[in-house]
Amino acid sequence: MQGSFVWYELMTTDTAAAAKFYGDVAGWQCKDSGMQGMSYSLFNIPGYDMGTAGLMELTPDMLARQIPPNWTGYVAVDDVDAKAGEFAAEGGAVHMAPHDIPGIGRFAVVADPQGAVICLFKPNMPDGPLPPEPEANTPGTFGWRELMAENGEEAFAFYAKMFGWQKDTAVDMGPMGVYQLFGQGGAAIGGMMTKPADVPMPFWGYYINVEAIDAAAERVKAGGGQVINGPMEVPGPAWIIQCLDPQGAYFALVAMTR
């Protein structure tokens, strides 16, 4: 699992509103995780018990530090403590030191040298078979991961060293520069590029699969969200939109049809 994205998490100011919004847009159900000592909910695709993503409220401390509503991805590593140390040694930062979630795993919140935040995770799940998971590209699953970096080439070199990611196809986007796909285990799992000048800071974004992009865009707007870019056709072929949810968290949607 080393180098694979294994979890996604929304931190927001209104979990009830977010649960309804993403239920309408992505078709997710939302239920309490049952974790003791904290309020944490799980998004899941109807018919599948395995959670697709997590949902929790921003804490007062996070709000005091002006952390906005956001989606975060978790990447599996063999040793969270060692990898967090590598991030720091290579010019990144550790925003939350490694610690355990009993019965779930160990994680840390880190940032790359350009400031984009990502989480490290080593699962520690109970023995036995896991519930079945939906197939890739099933509506409601995550279909793509994307880094808007201060410098795309330097960012790729850093993550290749951290996670062993390999270069895949490079797409020339003209004045916008090169969009570099990256792979893990022989398959492309995301892309990264130098961010446009009007994007204020480097960040990771995550794409949720939907059946058709135009209908999904209407659901975003009907639920109080904003479509800030698209629909746009991308290689695949596929269609994407980039959005803000009603609380201001950035997310994106991808579909095989318009």
PDB file of C-alpha atoms in Angstrom, residues 89-199:
ATOM      1  CA  ALA A  89      14.354  16.874   6.768  1.00  0.00           C
ATOM      2  CA  GLU A  90      13.647  17.578   3.091  1.00  0.00           C
ATOM      3  CA  GLY A  91      12.254  21.063   3.756  1.00  0.00           C
ATOM      4  CA  GLY A  92       8.624  20.228   4.495  1.00  0.00           C
ATOM      5  CA  ALA A  93       6.787  20.595   7.794  1.00  0.00           C
ATOM      6  CA  VAL A  94       4.970  18.458  10.351  1.00  0.00           C
ATOM      7  CA  HIS A  95       1.703  20.196  11.276  1.00  0.00           C
ATOM      8  CA  MET A  96       0.437  17.387  13.518  1.00  0.00           C
ATOM      9  CA  ALA A  97       2.918  14.958  15.036  1.00  0.00           C
ATOM     10  CA  PRO A  98       2.323  11.228  14.542  1.00  0.00           C
ATOM     11  CA  HIS A  99      -0.240   9.692  16.857  1.00  0.00           C
ATOM     12  CA  ASP A 100      -2.534   6.693  17.035  1.00  0.00           C
ATOM     13  CA  ILE A 101      -6.235   6.240  16.417  1.00  0.00           C
ATOM     14  CA  PRO A 102      -6.980   3.111  18.502  1.00  0.00           C
ATOM     15  CA  GLY A 103      -8.009   0.193  16.329  1.00  0.00           C
ATOM     16  CA  ILE A 104      -7.608   2.231  13.130  1.00  0.00           C
ATOM     17  CA  GLY A 105      -4.002   3.232  12.582  1.00  0.00           C
ATOM     18  CA  ARG A 106      -1.334   5.884  13.031  1.00  0.00           C
ATOM     19  CA  PHE A 107      -1.252   9.172  11.146  1.00  0.00           C
ATOM     20  CA  ALA A 108       0.450  12.557  10.840  1.00  0.00           C
ATOM     21  CA  VAL A 109      -0.392  15.801   9.069  1.00  0.00           C
ATOM     22  CA  VAL A 110       2.517  17.113   7.007  1.00  0.00           C
ATOM     23  CA  ALA A 111       3.254  19.637   4.279  1.00  0.00           C
ATOM     24  CA  ASP A 112       5.634  19.490   1.346  1.00  0.00           C
ATOM     25  CA  PRO A 113       8.404  22.129   0.979  1.00  0.00           C
ATOM     26  CA  GLN A 114       6.024  24.338  -1.029  1.00  0.00           C
ATOM     27  CA  GLY A 115       3.312  24.246   1.643  1.00  0.00           C
ATOM     28  CA  ALA A 116       0.730  21.788   0.268  1.00  0.00           C
ATOM     29  CA  VAL A 117      -0.766  19.737   3.119  1.00  0.00           C
ATOM     30  CA  ILE A 118      -1.234  15.965   3.008  1.00  0.00           C
ATOM     31  CA  CYS A 119      -1.616  13.196   5.613  1.00  0.00           C
ATOM     32  CA  LEU A 120       0.483  10.085   6.220  1.00  0.00           C
ATOM     33  CA  PHE A 121      -1.239   6.924   7.406  1.00  0.00           C
ATOM     34  CA  LYS A 122      -0.375   3.392   8.457  1.00  0.00           C
ATOM     35  CA  PRO A 123      -3.470   1.256   9.042  1.00  0.00           C
ATOM     36  CA  ASN A 124      -3.799  -0.995  12.055  1.00  0.00           C
ATOM     37  CA  MET A 125      -7.073  -2.682  11.280  1.00  0.00           C
ATOM     38  CA  PRO A 126      -8.477  -5.816  12.933  1.00  0.00           C
ATOM     39  CA  ASP A 127      -7.600  -9.143  11.332  1.00  0.00           C
ATOM     40  CA  GLY A 128     -10.080 -10.725   8.975  1.00  0.00           C
ATOM     41  CA  PRO A 129     -11.643  -9.937   5.621  1.00  0.00           C
ATOM     42  CA  LEU A 130     -12.614  -6.346   4.870  1.00  0.00           C
ATOM     43  CA  PRO A 131     -16.043  -5.446   3.465  1.00  0.00           C
ATOM     44  CA  PRO A 132     -16.217  -5.407  -0.350  1.00  0.00           C
ATOM     45  CA  GLU A 133     -15.268  -2.165  -2.074  1.00  0.00           C
ATOM     46  CA  PRO A 134     -16.839  -0.693  -5.224  1.00  0.00           C
ATOM     47  CA  GLU A 135     -14.962  -0.996  -8.498  1.00  0.00           C
ATOM     48  CA  ALA A 136     -12.819   1.861  -9.759  1.00  0.00           C
ATOM     49  CA  ASN A 137     -14.787   4.725 -11.370  1.00  0.00           C
ATOM     50  CA  THR A 138     -17.990   3.767  -9.561  1.00  0.00           C
ATOM     51  CA  PRO A 139     -19.972   6.964  -8.857  1.00  0.00           C
ATOM     52  CA  GLY A 140     -19.095   8.124  -5.363  1.00  0.00           C
ATOM     53  CA  THR A 141     -15.512   6.844  -5.423  1.00  0.00           C
ATOM     54  CA  PHE A 142     -12.519   9.143  -5.748  1.00  0.00           C
ATOM     55  CA  GLY A 143     -11.192   9.120  -9.277  1.00  0.00           C
ATOM     56  CA  TRP A 144      -8.240  11.517  -9.323  1.00  0.00           C
ATOM     57  CA  ARG A 145      -5.833  13.486  -7.127  1.00  0.00           C
ATOM     58  CA  GLU A 146      -4.274  16.763  -8.203  1.00  0.00           C
ATOM     59  CA  LEU A 147      -1.517  18.978  -6.857  1.00  0.00           C
ATOM     60  CA  MET A 148      -1.315  22.663  -7.712  1.00  0.00           C
ATOM     61  CA  ALA A 149       2.311  23.364  -6.796  1.00  0.00           C
ATOM     62  CA  GLU A 150       4.501  26.439  -6.606  1.00  0.00           C
ATOM     63  CA  ASN A 151       6.878  24.587  -8.916  1.00  0.00           C
ATOM     64  CA  GLY A 152       5.580  21.416 -10.536  1.00  0.00           C
ATOM     65  CA  GLU A 153       8.936  19.859 -11.430  1.00  0.00           C
ATOM     66  CA  GLU A 154      10.358  20.367  -7.944  1.00  0.00           C
ATOM     67  CA  ALA A 155       7.153  19.052  -6.374  1.00  0.00           C
ATOM     68  CA  PHE A 156       7.283  15.871  -8.453  1.00  0.00           C
ATOM     69  CA  ALA A 157      10.914  15.258  -7.499  1.00  0.00           C
ATOM     70  CA  PHE A 158      10.005  15.621  -3.818  1.00  0.00           C
ATOM     71  CA  TYR A 159       7.034  13.232  -3.924  1.00  0.00           C
ATOM     72  CA  ALA A 160       8.926  10.713  -6.036  1.00  0.00           C
ATOM     73  CA  LYS A 161      11.502  10.606  -3.254  1.00  0.00           C
ATOM     74  CA  MET A 162       8.894  10.423  -0.482  1.00  0.00           C
ATOM     75  CA  PHE A 163       6.451   7.902  -1.975  1.00  0.00           C
ATOM     76  CA  GLY A 164       8.173   6.319  -4.969  1.00  0.00           C
ATOM     77  CA  TRP A 165       5.732   7.811  -7.466  1.00  0.00           C
ATOM     78  CA  GLN A 166       6.754   7.598 -11.122  1.00  0.00           C
ATOM     79  CA  LYS A 167       6.177   9.983 -14.009  1.00  0.00           C
ATOM     80  CA  ASP A 168       3.400   8.983 -16.393  1.00  0.00           C
ATOM     81  CA  THR A 169       2.151  11.048 -19.361  1.00  0.00           C
ATOM     82  CA  ALA A 170       3.080  14.737 -19.505  1.00  0.00           C
ATOM     83  CA  VAL A 171       0.412  16.952 -21.070  1.00  0.00           C
ATOM     84  CA  ASP A 172       1.499  20.241 -22.647  1.00  0.00           C
ATOM     85  CA  MET A 173      -1.099  22.834 -21.654  1.00  0.00           C
ATOM     86  CA  GLY A 174       0.438  25.716 -23.585  1.00  0.00           C
ATOM     87  CA  PRO A 175       0.749  28.923 -21.558  1.00  0.00           C
ATOM     88  CA  MET A 176      -0.364  27.029 -18.423  1.00  0.00           C
ATOM     89  CA  GLY A 177       2.691  24.777 -18.617  1.00  0.00           C
ATOM     90  CA  VAL A 178       3.000  21.000 -18.278  1.00  0.00           C
ATOM     91  CA  TYR A 179       0.465  18.830 -16.475  1.00  0.00           C
ATOM     92  CA  GLN A 180       2.461  15.847 -15.198  1.00  0.00           C
ATOM     93  CA  LEU A 181       0.578  12.644 -14.502  1.00  0.00           C
ATOM     94  CA  PHE A 182       2.112  10.454 -11.813  1.00  0.00           C
ATOM     95  CA  GLY A 183       1.703   6.775 -11.150  1.00  0.00           C
ATOM     96  CA  GLN A 184       1.943   4.235  -8.382  1.00  0.00           C
ATOM     97  CA  GLY A 185       2.226   0.537  -9.128  1.00  0.00           C
ATOM     98  CA  GLY A 186       2.138   1.087 -12.882  1.00  0.00           C
ATOM     99  CA  ALA A 187      -1.144   3.017 -13.018  1.00  0.00           C
ATOM    100  CA  ALA A 188      -1.684   6.787 -13.178  1.00  0.00           C
ATOM    101  CA  ILE A 189      -3.367   7.997  -9.982  1.00  0.00           C
ATOM    102  CA  GLY A 190      -3.102  11.768 -10.267  1.00  0.00           C
ATOM    103  CA  GLY A 191      -1.500  14.821 -11.772  1.00  0.00           C
ATOM    104  CA  MET A 192       0.488  17.854 -10.700  1.00  0.00           C
ATOM    105  CA  MET A 193       1.447  21.160 -12.250  1.00  0.00           C
ATOM    106  CA  THR A 194       2.769  24.631 -11.447  1.00  0.00           C
ATOM    107  CA  LYS A 195      -0.268  26.551 -10.226  1.00  0.00           C
ATOM    108  CA  PRO A 196      -1.600  29.584 -12.102  1.00  0.00           C
ATOM    109  CA  ALA A 197      -0.527  32.922 -10.634  1.00  0.00           C
ATOM    110  CA  ASP A 198      -4.049  33.702  -9.396  1.00  0.00           C
ATOM    111  CA  VAL A 199      -4.168  30.575  -7.220  1.00  0.00           C
TER     112      VAL A 199
END
